[in-house]
Coordinates of C-alpha atoms and ligand atoms in Angstrom, one line a residue:
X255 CA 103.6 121.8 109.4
X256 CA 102.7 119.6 106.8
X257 CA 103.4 121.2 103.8
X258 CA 105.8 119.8 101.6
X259 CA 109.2 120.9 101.7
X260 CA 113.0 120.4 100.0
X261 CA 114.8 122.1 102.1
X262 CA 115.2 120.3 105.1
X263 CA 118.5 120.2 106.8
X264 CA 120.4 116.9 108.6
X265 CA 120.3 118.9 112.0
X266 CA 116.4 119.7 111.5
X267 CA 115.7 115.7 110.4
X268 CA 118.0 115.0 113.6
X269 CA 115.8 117.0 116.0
X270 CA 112.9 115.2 115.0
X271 CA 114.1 111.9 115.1
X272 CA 115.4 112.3 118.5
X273 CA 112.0 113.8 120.0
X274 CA 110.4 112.3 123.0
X275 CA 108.5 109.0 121.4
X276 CA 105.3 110.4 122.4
X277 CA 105.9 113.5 120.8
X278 CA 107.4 112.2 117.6
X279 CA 104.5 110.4 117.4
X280 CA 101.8 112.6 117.9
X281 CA 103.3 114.8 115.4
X282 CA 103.6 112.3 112.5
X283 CA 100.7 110.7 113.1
X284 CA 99.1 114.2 113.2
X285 CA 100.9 114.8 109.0
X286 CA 100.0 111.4 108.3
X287 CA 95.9 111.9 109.0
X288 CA 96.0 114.9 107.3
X289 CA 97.6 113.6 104.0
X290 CA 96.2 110.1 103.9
X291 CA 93.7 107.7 105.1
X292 CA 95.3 106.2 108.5
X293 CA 93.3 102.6 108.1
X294 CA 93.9 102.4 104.8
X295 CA 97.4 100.4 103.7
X296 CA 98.9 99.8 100.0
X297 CA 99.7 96.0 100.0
X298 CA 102.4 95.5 97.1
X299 CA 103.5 91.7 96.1
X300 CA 106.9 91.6 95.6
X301 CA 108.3 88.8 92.6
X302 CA 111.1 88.1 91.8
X303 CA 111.3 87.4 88.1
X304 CA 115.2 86.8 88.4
X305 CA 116.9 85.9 90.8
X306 CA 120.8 86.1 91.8
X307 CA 124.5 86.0 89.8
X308 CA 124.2 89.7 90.1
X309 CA 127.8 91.8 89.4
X310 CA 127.4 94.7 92.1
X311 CA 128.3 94.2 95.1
X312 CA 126.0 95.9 97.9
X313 CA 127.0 94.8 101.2
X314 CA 123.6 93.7 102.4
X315 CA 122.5 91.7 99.2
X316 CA 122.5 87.6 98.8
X317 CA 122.0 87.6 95.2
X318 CA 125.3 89.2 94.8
X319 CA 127.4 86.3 92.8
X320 CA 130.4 87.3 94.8
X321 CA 128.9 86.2 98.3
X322 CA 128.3 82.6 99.4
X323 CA 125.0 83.2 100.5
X324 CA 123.2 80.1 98.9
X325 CA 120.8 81.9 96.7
X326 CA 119.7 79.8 94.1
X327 CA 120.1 81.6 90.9
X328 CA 117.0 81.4 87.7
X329 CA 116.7 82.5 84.7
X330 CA 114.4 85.7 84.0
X331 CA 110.4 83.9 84.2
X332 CA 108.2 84.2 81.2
X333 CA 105.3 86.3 80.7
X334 CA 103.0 84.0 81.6
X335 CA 104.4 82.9 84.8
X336 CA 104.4 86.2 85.6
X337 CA 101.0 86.9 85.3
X338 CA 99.8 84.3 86.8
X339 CA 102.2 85.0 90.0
X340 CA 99.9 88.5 89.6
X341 CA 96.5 87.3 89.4
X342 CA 97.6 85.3 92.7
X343 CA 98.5 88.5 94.2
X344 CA 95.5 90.4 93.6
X345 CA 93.5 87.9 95.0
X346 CA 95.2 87.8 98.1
X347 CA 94.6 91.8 98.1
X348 CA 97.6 93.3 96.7
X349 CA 97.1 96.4 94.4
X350 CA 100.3 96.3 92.9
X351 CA 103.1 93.8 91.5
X352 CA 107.0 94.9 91.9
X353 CA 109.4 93.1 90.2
X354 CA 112.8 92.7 91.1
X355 CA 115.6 91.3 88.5
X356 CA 119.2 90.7 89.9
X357 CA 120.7 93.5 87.6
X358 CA 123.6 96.2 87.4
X359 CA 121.2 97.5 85.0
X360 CA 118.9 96.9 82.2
X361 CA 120.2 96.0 78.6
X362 CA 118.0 96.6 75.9
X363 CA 117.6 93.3 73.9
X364 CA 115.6 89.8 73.9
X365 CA 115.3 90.1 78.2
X366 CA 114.1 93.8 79.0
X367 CA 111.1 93.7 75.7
X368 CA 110.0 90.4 77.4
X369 CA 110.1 92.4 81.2
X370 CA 108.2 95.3 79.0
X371 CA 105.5 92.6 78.1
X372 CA 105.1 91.6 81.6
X373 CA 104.9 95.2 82.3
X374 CA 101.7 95.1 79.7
X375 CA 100.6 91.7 81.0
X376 CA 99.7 93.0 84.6
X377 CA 98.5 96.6 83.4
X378 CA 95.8 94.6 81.9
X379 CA 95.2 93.3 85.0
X380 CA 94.0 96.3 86.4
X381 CA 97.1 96.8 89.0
X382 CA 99.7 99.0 89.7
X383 CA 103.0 97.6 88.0
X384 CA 106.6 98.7 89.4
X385 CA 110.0 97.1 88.6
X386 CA 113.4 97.4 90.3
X387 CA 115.6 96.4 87.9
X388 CA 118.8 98.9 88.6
X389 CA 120.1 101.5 86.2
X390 CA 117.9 102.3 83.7
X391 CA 118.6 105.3 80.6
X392 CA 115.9 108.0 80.0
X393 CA 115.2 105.7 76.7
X394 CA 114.8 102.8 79.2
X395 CA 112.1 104.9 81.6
X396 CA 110.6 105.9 78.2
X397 CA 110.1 102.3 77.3
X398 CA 108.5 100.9 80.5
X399 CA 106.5 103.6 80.9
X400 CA 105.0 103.5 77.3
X401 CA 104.2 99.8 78.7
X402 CA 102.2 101.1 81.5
X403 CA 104.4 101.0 84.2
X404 CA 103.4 102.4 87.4
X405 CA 106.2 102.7 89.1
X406 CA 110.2 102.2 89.3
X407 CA 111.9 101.2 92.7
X408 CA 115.6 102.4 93.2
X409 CA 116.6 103.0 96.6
X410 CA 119.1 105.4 98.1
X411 CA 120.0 103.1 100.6
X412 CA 121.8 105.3 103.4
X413 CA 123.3 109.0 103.2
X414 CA 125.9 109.6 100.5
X415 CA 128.8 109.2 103.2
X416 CA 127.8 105.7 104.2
X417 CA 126.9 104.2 100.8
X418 CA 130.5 104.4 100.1
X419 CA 130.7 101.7 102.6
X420 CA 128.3 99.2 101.2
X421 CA 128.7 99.3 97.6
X422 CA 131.7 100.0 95.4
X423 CA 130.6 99.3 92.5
X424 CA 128.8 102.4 91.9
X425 CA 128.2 105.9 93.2
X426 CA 125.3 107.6 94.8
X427 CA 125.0 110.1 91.6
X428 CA 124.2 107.0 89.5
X429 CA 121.5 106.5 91.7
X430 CA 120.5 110.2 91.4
X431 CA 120.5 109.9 87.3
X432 CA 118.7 106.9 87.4
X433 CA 115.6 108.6 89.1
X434 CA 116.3 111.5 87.4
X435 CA 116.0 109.7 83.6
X436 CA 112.8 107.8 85.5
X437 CA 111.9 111.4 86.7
X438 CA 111.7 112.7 83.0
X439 CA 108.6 110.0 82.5
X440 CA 105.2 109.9 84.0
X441 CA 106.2 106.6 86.0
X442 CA 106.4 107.5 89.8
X443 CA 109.4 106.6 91.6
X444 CA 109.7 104.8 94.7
X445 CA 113.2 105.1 96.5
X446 CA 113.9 104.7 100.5
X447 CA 116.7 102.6 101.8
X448 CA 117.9 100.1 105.1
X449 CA 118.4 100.9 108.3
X450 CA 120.8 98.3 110.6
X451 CA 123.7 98.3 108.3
X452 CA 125.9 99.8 110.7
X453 CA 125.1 103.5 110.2
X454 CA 124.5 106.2 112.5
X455 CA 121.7 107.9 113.0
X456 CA 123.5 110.9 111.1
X457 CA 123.2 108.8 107.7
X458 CA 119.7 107.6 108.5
X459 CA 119.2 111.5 108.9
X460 CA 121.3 112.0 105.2
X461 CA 119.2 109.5 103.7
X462 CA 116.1 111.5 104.7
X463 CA 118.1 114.6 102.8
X464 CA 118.3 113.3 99.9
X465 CA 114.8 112.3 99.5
X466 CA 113.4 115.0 100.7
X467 CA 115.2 117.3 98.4
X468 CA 113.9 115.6 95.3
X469 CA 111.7 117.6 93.5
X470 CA 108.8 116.3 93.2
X471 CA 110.0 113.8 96.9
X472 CA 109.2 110.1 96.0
X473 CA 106.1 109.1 95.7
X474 CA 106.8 106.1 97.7
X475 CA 109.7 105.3 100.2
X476 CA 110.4 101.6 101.5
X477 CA 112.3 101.4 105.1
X478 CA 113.5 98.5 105.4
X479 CA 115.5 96.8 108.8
X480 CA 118.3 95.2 107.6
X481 CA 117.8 91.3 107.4
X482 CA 121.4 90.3 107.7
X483 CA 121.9 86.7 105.5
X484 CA 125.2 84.7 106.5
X485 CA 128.0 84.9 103.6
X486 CA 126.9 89.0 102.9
X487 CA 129.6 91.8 104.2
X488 CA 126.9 92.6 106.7
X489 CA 126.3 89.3 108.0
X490 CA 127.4 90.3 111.1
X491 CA 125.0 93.1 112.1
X492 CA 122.4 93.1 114.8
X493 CA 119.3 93.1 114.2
X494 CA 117.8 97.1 115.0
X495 CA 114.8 97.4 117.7
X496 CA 111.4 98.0 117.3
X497 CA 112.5 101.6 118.6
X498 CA 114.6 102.7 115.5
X499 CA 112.5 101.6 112.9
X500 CA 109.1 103.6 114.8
X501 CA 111.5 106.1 115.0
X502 CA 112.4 106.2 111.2
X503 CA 109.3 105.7 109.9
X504 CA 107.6 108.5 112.4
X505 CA 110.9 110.7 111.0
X506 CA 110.0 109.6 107.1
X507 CA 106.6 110.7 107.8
X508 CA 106.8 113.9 108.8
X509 CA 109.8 114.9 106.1
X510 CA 107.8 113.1 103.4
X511 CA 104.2 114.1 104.0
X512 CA 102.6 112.8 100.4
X513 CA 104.5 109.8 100.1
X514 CA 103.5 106.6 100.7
X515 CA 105.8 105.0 103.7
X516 CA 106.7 101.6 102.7
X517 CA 107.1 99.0 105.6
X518 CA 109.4 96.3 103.9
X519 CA 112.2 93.9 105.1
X520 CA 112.5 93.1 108.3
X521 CA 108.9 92.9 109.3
X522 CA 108.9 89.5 110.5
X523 CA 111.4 90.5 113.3
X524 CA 108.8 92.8 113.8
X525 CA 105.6 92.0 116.8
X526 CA 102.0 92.7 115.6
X527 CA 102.1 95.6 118.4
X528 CA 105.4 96.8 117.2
X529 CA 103.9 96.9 113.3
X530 CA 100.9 98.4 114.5
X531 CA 103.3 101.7 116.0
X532 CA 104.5 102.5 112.5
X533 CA 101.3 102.2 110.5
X534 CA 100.1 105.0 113.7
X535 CA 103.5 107.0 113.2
X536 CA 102.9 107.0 109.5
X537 CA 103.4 103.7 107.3
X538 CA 101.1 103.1 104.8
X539 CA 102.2 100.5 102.7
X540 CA 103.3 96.8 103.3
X541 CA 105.3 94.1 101.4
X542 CA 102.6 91.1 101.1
X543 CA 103.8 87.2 100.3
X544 CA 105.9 85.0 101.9
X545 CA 109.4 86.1 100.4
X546 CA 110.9 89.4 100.1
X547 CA 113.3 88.5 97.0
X548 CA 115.2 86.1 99.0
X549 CA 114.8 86.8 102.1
X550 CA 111.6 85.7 104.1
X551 CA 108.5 87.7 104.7
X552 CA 105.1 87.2 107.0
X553 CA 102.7 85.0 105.8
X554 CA 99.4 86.8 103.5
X555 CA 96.7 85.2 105.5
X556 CA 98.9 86.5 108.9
X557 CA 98.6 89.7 107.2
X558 CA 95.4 90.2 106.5
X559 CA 94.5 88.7 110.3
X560 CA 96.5 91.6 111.3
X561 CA 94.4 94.3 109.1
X562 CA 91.5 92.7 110.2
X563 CA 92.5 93.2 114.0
X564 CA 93.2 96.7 113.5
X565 CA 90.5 97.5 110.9
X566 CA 92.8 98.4 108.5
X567 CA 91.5 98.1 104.4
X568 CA 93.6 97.4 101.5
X569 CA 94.2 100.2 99.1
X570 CA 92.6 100.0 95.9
X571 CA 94.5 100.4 92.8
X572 CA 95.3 104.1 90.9
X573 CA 93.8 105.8 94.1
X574 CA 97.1 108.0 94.3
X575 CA 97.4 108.5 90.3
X576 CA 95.4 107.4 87.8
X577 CA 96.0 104.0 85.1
X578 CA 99.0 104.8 82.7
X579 CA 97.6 103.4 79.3
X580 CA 99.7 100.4 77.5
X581 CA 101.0 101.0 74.3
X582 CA 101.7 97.9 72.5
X583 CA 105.2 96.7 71.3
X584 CA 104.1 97.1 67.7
X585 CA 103.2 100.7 68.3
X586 CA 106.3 101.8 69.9
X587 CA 107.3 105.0 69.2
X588 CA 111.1 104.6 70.9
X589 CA 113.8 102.3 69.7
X590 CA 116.0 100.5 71.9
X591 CA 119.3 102.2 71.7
X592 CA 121.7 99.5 73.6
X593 CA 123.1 102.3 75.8
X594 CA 125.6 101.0 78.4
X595 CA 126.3 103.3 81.8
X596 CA 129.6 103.9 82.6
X597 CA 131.4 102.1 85.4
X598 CA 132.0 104.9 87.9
X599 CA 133.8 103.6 90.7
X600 CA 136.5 101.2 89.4
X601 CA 139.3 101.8 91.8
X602 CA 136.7 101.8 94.8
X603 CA 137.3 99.1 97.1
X604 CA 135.6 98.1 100.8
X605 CA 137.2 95.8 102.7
X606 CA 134.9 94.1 104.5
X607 CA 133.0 93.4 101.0
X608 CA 136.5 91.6 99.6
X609 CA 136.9 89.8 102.8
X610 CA 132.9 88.5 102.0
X611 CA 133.9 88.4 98.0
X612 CA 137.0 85.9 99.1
X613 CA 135.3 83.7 102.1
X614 CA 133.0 82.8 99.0
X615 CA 135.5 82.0 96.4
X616 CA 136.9 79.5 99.0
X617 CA 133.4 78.0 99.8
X618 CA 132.6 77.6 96.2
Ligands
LIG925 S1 120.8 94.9 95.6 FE1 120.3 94.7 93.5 S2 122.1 95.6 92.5 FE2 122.7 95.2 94.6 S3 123.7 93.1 94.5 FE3 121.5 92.8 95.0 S4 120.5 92.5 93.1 FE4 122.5 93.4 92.6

């Protein structure tokens, strides 16, 4: 029952989902002892090194320059405040550092080799690096995992047929080739996606088929519950119950046995009790620090009050896979090759994302 597969099928993924809660939770807590540790829990700090004026235009983002959402834009952060952001972290227990730049997608030049140096900055530190810095080339993956990265973030979001909804400004096959070129590395991938966006349980089911067919699956997936932020498209949208998200992570859990289940936004609408159901049905990994990007995010020492309440320990670093090794700019053995993806979608239009694109023209 817990063997790995990639052939799962939206109707299986929908039978489990809708199980009796008891049930759906014996069985995933059942996978998850089998695969991992249950009182052991990943803590990843979350940074993000720049923030806002971004040109896509997903539905549920802030930093998206075409909302009014009040997100106060910077400039990319140097190396050092970087690392120092990192040494932070890892005394407050986090074993890794994932950072987040507002981009379509990475452009070699002056910005990305001073993102690689952060990349070789907190390898040194002895903890797991990821980035999530959108579309990256298979020169790009080649680049940041020469620096010693860990691993890259790029969700899926929802099932094919809903992300149509929430971003036009690319397709879900750019987000296949971008893990694919990370894919072609030995960086691991993470990629999950949001629940609450207005989806049915169908697409939360699609999502699930798309990860699960990967080959190798993810070796970590974030669920997040949508925090909707006034000025997005989605600003609207209710929050989604404690139910769902037990429901989705007990659901990720058993589909993805191996991979790390990533509680992430959302967690402060979220009860001790109710946080405590999904680490049982299966999560093993948390967002740590008081911001999630933009958006805000339980407070460390709250967090490690909780762990302590339910004896849960901090993972140590490289327990899943072991330190990539940093090769130093000056010993690079790829060049950048200013590669540009293609814009996929241009005729592509949602209209509740121009009706949030125009509200914010007229507020600025
Ligand atoms: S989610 Fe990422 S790519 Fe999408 S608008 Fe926000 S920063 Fe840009």
């Amino acid at each position: 029952m817990s063997e790995v597969r990639h052939n799962w099928t939206k109707e299986e993924i929908l039978e489990i989902y809708n199980r009796p809660m008891m049930d759906l939770l014996y069985d995933a807590a059942t996978i998850h002892r089998k695969q991992h540790d249950p009182n052991v829990v990943q803590v990843s700090t979350l940074l993000s090194i720049k923030t806002g004026g971004c040109s896509e235009d997903c539905g549920y983002c802030p930093q998206a320059a075409r909302y009014h959402t009040g997100v106060e834009g910077n400039d990319l952060m140097t190396v050092n405040q970087v690392k120092a952001q990192a040494l932070r972290a890892r005394e407050n227990g986090s074993s890794r550092v994932c950072m987040g730049a507002a981009w379509r997608n990475v452009k070699d030049g002056p910005e990305f080799d001073q993102v690689l140096e952060m990349v070789r900055g907190i390898n040194k530190l002895d903890m797991e690096v990821c980035c999530t810095l959108g579309m990256v080339t298979e020169n790009q993956a080649q680049r940041l995992a020469e620096a010693g990265l860990y691993a890259y973030n790029h969700n899926l979001d929802s099932s094919e047929e809903y992300y149509k909804e929430v971003i036009s400004t690319r397709g879900y096959q750019d987000r296949l080739d971008t893990i694919g070129n990370v894919r072609k590395t030995n960086v691991t991938v993470c990629s999950g996606g949001i629940i609450g966006m207005g989806e049915n349980v169908e697409d939360r089911a699609g999502m699930l088929v798309a990860l699960s067919t990967l080959n190798p699956q993810p070796e970590s997936t974030p669920i997040n519950a949508l925090v909707a932020v006034e000025g997005t498209p989605l600003e609207e949208e209710k929050p989604v119950s404690i139910w769902e998200m037990v429901r989705m992570v007990a659901t990720t859990r058993i589909v993805l046995p191996e991979t790390q289940v990533r509680l992430s936004a959302g967690r402060t609408q979220m009860s001790r009790e109710g946080q405590a159901m999904c680490f049982f049905a299966g999560a093993n990994s948390i967002f740590a620090g008081d911001k999630l990007l933009t958006t805000p995010n339980p407070d460390v020492n709250e967090d490690m009050k909780m762990f302590e309440l339910l004896g849960l320990n901090p993972q140590k670093p490289f327990t899943k896979k072991v330190q990539p090794q940093t090769v130093e700019a000056t010993d690079s053995k790829f060049e950048a090759l200013g590669e540009k993806p293609k814009w996929t979608r241009p005729e592509h239009k949602i209209e509740r994302n121009e009706a949030a694109k125009a509200k914010g023209k007229l507020v600025k």
